[in-house]
mmCIF file with all atom_site columns, N, CA and C in Angstrom:
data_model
loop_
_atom_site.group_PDB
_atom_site.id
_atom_site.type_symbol
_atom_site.label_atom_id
_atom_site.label_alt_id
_atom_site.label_comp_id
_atom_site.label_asym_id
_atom_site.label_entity_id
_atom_site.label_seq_id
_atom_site.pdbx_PDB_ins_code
_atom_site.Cartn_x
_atom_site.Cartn_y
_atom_site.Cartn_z
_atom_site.occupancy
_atom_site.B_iso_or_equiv
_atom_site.pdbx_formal_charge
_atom_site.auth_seq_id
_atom_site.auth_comp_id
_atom_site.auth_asym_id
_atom_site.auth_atom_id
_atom_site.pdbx_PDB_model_num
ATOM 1   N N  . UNK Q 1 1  ? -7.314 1.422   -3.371  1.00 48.00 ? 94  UNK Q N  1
ATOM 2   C CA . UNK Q 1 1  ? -8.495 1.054   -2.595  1.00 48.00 ? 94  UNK Q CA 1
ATOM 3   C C  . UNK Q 1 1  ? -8.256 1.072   -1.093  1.00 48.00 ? 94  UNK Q C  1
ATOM 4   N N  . UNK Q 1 2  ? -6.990 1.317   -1.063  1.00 52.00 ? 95  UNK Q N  1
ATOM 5   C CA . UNK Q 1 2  ? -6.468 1.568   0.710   1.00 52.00 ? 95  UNK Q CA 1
ATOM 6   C C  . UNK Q 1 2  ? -6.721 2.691   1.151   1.00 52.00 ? 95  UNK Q C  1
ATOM 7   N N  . UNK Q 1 3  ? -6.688 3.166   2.447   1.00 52.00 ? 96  UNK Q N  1
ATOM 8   C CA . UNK Q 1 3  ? -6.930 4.198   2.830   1.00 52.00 ? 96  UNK Q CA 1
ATOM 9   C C  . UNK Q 1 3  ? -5.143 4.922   3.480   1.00 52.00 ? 96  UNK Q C  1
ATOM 10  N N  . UNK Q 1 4  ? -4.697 6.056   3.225   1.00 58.00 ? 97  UNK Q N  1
ATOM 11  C CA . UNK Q 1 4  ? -3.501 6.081   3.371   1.00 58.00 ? 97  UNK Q CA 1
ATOM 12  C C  . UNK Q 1 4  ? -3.477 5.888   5.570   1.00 58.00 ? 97  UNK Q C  1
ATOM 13  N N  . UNK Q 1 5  ? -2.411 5.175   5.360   1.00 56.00 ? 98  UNK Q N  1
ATOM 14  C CA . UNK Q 1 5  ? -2.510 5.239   7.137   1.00 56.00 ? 98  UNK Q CA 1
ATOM 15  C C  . UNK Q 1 5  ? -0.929 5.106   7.534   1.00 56.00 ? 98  UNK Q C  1
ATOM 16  N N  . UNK Q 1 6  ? -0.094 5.727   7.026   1.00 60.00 ? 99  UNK Q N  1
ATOM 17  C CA . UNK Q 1 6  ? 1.019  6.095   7.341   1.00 60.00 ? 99  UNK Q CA 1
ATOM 18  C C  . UNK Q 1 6  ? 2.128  4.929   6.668   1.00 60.00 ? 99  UNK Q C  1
ATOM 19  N N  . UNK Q 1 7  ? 3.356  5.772   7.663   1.00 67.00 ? 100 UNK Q N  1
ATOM 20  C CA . UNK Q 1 7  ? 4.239  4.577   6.811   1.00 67.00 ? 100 UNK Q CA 1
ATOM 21  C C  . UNK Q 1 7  ? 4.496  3.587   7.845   1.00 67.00 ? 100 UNK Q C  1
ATOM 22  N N  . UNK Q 1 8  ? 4.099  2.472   7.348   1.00 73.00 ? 101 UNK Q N  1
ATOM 23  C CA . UNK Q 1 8  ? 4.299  1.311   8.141   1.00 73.00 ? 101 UNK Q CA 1
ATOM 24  C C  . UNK Q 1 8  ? 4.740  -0.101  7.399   1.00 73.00 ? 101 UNK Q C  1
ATOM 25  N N  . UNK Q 1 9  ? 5.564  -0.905  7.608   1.00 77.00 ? 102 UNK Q N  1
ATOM 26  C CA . UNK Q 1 9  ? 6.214  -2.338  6.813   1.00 77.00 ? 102 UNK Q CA 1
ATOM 27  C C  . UNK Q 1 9  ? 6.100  -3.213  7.899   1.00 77.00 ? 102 UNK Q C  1
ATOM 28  N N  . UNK Q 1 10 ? 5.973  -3.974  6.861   1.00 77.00 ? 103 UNK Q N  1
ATOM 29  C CA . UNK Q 1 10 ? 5.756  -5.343  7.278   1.00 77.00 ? 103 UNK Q CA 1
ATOM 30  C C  . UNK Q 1 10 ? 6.744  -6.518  7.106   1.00 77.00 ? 103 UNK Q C  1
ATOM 31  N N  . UNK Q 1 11 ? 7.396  -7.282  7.835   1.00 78.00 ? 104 UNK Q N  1
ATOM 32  C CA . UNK Q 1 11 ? 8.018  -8.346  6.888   1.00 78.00 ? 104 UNK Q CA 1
ATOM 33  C C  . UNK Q 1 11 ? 8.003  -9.727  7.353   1.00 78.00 ? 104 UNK Q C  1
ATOM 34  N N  . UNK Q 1 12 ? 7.136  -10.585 6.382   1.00 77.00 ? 105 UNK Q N  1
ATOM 35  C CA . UNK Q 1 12 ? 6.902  -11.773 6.859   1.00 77.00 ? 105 UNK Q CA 1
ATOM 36  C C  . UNK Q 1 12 ? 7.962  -12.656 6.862   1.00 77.00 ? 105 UNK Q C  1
ATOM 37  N N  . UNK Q 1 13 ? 8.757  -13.427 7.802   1.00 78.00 ? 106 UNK Q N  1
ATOM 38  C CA . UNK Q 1 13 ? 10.021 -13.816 7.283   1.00 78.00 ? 106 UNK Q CA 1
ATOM 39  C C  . UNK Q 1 13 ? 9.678  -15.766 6.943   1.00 78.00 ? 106 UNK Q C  1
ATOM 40  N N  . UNK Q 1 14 ? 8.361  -15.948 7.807   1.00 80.00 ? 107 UNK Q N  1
ATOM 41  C CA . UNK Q 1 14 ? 8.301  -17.534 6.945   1.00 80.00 ? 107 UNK Q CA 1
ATOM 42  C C  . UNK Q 1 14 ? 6.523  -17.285 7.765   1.00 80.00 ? 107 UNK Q C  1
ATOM 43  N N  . UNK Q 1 15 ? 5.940  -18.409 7.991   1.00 77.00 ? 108 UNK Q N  1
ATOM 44  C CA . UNK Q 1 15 ? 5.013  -18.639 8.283   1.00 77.00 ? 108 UNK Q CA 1
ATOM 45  C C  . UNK Q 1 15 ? 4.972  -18.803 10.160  1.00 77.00 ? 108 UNK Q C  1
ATOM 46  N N  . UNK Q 1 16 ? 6.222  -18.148 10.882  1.00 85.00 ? 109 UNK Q N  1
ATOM 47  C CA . UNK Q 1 16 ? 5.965  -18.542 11.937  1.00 85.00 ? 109 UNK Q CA 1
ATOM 48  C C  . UNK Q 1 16 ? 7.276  -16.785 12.766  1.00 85.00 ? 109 UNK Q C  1
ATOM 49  N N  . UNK Q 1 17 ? 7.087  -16.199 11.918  1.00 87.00 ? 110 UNK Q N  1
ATOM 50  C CA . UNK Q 1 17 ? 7.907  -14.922 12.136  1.00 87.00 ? 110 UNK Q CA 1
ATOM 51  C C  . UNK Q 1 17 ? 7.702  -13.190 11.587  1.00 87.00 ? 110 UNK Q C  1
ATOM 52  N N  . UNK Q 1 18 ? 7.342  -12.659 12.181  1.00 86.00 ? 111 UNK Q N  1
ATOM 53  C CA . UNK Q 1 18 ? 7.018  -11.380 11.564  1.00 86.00 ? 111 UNK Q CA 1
ATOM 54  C C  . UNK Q 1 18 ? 7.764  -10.379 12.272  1.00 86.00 ? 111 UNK Q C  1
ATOM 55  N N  . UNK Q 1 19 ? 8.082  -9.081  11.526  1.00 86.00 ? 112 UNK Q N  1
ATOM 56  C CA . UNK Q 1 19 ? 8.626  -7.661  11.896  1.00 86.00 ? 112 UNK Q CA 1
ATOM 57  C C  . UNK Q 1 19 ? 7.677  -7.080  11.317  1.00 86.00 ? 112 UNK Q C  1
ATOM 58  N N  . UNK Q 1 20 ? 7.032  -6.650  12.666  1.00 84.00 ? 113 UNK Q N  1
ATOM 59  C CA . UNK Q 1 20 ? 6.290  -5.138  12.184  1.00 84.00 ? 113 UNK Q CA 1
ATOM 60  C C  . UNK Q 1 20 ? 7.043  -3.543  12.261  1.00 84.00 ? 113 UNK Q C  1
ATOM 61  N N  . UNK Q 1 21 ? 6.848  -2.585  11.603  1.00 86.00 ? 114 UNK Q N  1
ATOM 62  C CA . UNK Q 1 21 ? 7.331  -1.448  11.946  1.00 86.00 ? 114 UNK Q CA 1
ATOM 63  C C  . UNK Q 1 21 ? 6.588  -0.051  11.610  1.00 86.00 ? 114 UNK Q C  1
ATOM 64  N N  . UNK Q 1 22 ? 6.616  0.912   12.331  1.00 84.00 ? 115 UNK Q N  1
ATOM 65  C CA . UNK Q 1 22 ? 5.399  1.925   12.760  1.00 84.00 ? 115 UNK Q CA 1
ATOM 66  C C  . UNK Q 1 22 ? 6.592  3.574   11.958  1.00 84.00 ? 115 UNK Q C  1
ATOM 67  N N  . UNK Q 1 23 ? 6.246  4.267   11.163  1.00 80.00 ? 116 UNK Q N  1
ATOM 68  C CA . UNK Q 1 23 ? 7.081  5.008   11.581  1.00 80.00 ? 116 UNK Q CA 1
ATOM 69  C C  . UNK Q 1 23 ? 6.000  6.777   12.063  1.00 80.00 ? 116 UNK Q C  1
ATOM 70  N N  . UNK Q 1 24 ? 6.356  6.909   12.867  1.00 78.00 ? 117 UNK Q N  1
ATOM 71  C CA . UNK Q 1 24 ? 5.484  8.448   13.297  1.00 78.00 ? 117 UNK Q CA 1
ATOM 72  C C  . UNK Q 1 24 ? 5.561  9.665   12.643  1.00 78.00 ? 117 UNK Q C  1
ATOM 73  N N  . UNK Q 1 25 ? 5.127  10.187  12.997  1.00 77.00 ? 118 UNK Q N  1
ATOM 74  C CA . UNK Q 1 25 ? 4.507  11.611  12.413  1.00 77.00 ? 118 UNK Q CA 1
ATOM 75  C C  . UNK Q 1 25 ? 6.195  11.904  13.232  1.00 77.00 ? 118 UNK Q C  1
ATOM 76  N N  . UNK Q 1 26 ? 6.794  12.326  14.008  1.00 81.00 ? 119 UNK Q N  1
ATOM 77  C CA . UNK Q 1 26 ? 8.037  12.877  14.460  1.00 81.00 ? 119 UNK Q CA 1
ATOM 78  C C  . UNK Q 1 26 ? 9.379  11.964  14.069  1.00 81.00 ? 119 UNK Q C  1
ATOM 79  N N  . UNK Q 1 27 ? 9.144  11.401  13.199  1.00 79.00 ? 120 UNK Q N  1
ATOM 80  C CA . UNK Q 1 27 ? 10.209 10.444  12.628  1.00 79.00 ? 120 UNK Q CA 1
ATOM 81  C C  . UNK Q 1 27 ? 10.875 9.601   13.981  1.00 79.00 ? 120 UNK Q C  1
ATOM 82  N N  . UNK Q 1 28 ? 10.171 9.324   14.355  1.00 84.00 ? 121 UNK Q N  1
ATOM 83  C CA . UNK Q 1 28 ? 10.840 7.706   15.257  1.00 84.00 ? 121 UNK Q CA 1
ATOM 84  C C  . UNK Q 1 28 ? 9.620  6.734   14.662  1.00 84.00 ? 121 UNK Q C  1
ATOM 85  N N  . UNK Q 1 29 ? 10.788 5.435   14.554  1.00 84.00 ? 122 UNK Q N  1
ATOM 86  C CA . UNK Q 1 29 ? 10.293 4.703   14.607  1.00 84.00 ? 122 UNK Q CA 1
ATOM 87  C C  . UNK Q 1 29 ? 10.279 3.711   15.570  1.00 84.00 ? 122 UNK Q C  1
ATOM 88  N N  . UNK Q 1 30 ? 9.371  2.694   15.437  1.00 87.00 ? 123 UNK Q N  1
ATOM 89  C CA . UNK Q 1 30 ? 9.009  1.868   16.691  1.00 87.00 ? 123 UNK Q CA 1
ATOM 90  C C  . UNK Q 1 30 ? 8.739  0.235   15.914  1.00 87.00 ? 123 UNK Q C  1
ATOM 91  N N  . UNK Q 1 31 ? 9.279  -0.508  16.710  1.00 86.00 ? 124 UNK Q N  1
ATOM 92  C CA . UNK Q 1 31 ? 9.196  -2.355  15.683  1.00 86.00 ? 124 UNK Q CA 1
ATOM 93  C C  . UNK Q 1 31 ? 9.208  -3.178  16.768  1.00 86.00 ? 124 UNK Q C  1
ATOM 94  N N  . UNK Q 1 32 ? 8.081  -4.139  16.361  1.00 86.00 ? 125 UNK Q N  1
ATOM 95  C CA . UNK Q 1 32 ? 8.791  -5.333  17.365  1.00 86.00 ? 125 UNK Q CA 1
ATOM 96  C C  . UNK Q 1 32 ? 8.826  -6.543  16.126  1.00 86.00 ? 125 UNK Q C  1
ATOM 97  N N  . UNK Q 1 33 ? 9.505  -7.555  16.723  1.00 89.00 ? 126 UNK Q N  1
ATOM 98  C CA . UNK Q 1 33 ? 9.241  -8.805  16.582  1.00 89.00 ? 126 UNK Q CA 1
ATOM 99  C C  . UNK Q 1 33 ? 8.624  -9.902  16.970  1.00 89.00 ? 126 UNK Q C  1
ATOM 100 N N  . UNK Q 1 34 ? 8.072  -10.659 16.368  1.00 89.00 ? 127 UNK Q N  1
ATOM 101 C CA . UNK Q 1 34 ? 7.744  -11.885 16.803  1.00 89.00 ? 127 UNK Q CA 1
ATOM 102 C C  . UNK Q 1 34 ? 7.811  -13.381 16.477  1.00 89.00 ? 127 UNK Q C  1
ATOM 103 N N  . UNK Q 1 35 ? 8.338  -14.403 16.947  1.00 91.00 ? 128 UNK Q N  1
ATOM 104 C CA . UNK Q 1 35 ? 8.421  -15.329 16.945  1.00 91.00 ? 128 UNK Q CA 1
ATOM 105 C C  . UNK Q 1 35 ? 7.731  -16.916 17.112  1.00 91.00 ? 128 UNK Q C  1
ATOM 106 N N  . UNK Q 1 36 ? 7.562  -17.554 16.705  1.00 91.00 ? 129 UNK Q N  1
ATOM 107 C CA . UNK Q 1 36 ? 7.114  -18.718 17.448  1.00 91.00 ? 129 UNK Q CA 1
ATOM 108 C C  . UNK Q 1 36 ? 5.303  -18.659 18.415  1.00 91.00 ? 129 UNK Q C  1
ATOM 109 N N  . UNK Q 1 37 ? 5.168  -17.500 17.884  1.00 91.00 ? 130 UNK Q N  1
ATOM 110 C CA . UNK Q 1 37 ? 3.881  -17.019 18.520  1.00 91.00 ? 130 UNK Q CA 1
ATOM 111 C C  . UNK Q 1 37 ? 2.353  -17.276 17.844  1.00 91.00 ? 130 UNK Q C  1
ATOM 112 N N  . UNK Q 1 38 ? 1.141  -17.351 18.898  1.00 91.00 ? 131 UNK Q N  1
ATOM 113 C CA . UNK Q 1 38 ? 0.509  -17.470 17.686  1.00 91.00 ? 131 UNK Q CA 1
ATOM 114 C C  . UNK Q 1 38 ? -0.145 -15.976 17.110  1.00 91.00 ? 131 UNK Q C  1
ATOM 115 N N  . UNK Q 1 39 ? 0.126  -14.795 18.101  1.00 87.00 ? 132 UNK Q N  1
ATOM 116 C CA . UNK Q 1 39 ? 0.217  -14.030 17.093  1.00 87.00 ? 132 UNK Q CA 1
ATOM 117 C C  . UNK Q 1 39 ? 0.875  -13.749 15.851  1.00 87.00 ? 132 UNK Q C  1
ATOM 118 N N  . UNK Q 1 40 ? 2.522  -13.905 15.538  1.00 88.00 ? 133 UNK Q N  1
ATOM 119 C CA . UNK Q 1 40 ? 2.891  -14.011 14.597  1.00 88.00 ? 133 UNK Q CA 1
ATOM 120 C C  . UNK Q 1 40 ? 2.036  -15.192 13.877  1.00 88.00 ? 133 UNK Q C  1
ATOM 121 N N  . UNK Q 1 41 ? 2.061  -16.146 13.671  1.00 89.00 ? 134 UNK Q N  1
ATOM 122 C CA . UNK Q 1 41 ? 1.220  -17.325 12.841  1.00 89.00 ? 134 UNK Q CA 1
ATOM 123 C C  . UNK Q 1 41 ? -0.106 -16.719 12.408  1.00 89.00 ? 134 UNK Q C  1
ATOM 124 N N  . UNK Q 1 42 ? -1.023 -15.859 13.500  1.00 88.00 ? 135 UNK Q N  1
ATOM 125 C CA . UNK Q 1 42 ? -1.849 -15.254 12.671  1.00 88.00 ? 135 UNK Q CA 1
ATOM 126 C C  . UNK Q 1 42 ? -1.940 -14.366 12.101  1.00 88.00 ? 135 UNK Q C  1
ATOM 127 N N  . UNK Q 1 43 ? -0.843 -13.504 12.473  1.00 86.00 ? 136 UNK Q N  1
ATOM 128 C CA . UNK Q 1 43 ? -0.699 -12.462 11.311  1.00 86.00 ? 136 UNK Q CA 1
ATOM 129 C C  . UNK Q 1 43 ? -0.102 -12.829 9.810   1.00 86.00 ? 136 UNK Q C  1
ATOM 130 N N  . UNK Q 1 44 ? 0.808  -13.856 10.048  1.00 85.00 ? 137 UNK Q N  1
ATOM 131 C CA . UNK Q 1 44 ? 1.530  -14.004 8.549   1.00 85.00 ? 137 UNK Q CA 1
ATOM 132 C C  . UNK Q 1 44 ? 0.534  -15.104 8.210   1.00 85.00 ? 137 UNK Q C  1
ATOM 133 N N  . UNK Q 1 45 ? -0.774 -15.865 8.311   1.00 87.00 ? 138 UNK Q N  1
ATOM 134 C CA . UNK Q 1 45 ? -1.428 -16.456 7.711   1.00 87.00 ? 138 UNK Q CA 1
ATOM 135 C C  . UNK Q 1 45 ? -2.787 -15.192 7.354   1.00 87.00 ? 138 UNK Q C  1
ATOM 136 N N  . UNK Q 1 46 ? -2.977 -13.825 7.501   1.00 86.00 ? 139 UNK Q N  1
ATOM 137 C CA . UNK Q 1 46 ? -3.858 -12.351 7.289   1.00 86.00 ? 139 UNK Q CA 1
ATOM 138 C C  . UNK Q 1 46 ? -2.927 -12.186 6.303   1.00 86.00 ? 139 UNK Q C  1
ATOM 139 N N  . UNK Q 1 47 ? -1.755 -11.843 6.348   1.00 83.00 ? 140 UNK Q N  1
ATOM 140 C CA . UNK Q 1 47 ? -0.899 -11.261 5.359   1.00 83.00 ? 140 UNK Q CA 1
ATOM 141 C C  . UNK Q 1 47 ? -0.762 -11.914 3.865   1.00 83.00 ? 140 UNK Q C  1
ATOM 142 N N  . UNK Q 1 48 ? -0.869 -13.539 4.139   1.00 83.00 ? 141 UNK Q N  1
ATOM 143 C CA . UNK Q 1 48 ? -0.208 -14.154 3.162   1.00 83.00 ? 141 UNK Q CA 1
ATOM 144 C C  . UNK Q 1 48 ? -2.047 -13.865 2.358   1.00 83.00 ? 141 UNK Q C  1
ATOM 145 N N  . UNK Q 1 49 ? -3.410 -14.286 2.968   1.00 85.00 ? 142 UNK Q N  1
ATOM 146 C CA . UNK Q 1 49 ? -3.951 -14.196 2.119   1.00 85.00 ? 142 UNK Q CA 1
ATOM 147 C C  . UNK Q 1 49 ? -4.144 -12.490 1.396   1.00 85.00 ? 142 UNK Q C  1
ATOM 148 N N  . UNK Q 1 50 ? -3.816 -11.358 2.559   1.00 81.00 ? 143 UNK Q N  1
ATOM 149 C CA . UNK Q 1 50 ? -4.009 -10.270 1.684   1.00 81.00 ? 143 UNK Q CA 1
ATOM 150 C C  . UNK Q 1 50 ? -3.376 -10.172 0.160   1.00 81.00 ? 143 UNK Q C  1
ATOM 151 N N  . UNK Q 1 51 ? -2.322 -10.972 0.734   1.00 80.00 ? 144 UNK Q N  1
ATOM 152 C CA . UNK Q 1 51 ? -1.245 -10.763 -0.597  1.00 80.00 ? 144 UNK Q CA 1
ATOM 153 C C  . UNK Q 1 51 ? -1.841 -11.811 -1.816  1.00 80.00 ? 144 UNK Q C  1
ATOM 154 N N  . UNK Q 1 52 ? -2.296 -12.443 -1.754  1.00 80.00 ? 145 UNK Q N  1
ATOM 155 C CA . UNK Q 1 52 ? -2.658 -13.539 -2.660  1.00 80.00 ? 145 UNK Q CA 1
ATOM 156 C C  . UNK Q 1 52 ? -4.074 -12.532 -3.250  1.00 80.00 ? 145 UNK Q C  1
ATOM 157 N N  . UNK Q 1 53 ? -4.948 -12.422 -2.239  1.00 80.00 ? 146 UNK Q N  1
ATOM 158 C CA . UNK Q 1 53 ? -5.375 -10.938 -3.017  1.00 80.00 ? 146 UNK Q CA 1
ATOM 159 C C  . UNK Q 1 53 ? -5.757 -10.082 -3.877  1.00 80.00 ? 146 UNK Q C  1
ATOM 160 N N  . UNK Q 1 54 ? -4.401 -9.139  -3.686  1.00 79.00 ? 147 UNK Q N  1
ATOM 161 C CA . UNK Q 1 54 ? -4.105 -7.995  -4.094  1.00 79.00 ? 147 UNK Q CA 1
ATOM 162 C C  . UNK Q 1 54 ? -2.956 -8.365  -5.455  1.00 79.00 ? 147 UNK Q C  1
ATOM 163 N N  . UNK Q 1 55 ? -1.940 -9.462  -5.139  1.00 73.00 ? 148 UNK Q N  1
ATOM 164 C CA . UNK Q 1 55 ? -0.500 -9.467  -5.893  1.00 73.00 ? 148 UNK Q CA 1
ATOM 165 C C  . UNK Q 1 55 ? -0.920 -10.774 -6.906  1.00 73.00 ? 148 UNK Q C  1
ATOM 166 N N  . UNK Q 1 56 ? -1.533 -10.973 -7.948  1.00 68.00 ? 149 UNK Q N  1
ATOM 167 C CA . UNK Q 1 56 ? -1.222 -11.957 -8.946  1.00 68.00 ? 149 UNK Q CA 1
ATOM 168 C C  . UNK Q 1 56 ? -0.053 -12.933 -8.545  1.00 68.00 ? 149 UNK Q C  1
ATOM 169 N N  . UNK Q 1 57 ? -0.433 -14.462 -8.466  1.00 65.00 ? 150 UNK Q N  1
ATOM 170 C CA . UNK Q 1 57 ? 0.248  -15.329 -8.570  1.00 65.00 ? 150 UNK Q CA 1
ATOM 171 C C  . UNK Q 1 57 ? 0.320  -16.280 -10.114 1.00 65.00 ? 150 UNK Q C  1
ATOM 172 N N  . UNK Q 1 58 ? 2.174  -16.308 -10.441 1.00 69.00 ? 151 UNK Q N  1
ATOM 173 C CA . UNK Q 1 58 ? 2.269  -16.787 -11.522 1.00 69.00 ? 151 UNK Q CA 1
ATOM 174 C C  . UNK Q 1 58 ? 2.888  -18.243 -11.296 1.00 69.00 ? 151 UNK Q C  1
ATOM 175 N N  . UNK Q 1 59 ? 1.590  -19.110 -11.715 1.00 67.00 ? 152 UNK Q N  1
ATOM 176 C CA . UNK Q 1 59 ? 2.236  -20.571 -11.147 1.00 67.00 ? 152 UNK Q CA 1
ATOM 177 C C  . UNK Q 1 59 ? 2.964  -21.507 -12.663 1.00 67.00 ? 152 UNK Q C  1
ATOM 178 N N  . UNK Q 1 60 ? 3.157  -20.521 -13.516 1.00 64.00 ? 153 UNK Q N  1
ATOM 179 C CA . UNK Q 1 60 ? 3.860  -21.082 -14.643 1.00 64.00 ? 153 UNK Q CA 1
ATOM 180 C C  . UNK Q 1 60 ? 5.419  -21.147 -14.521 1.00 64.00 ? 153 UNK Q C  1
#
């Protein structure tokens, strides 16, 4: 249901830290980090609900 938009990762490392990473059409890639930010905080609180989502949670 996605639309393909390259290769790009994500990695949420808690609720207050994210690595984004881009990779191009000429194979470089490009990443930042973020910390303590409230961009990071709002991205890994977008992420966490995409994932809740899309990914089945097993609370057994």
């Amino acid at each position: 249901p996605y639309p393909d938009v390259g290769a790009e990762r994500v990695v949420m490392v808690d609720g207050d830290a994210v690595l984004v990473s881009v990779l191009g059409d000429d194979g470089a890639e490009a990443a930042f980090w973020s910390r303590g930010t409230a961009f990071a905080s709002m991205l890994s609180t977008l992420l966490a609900e995409f994932t809740e989502s899309v990914v089945p949670v097993d609370d057994s």
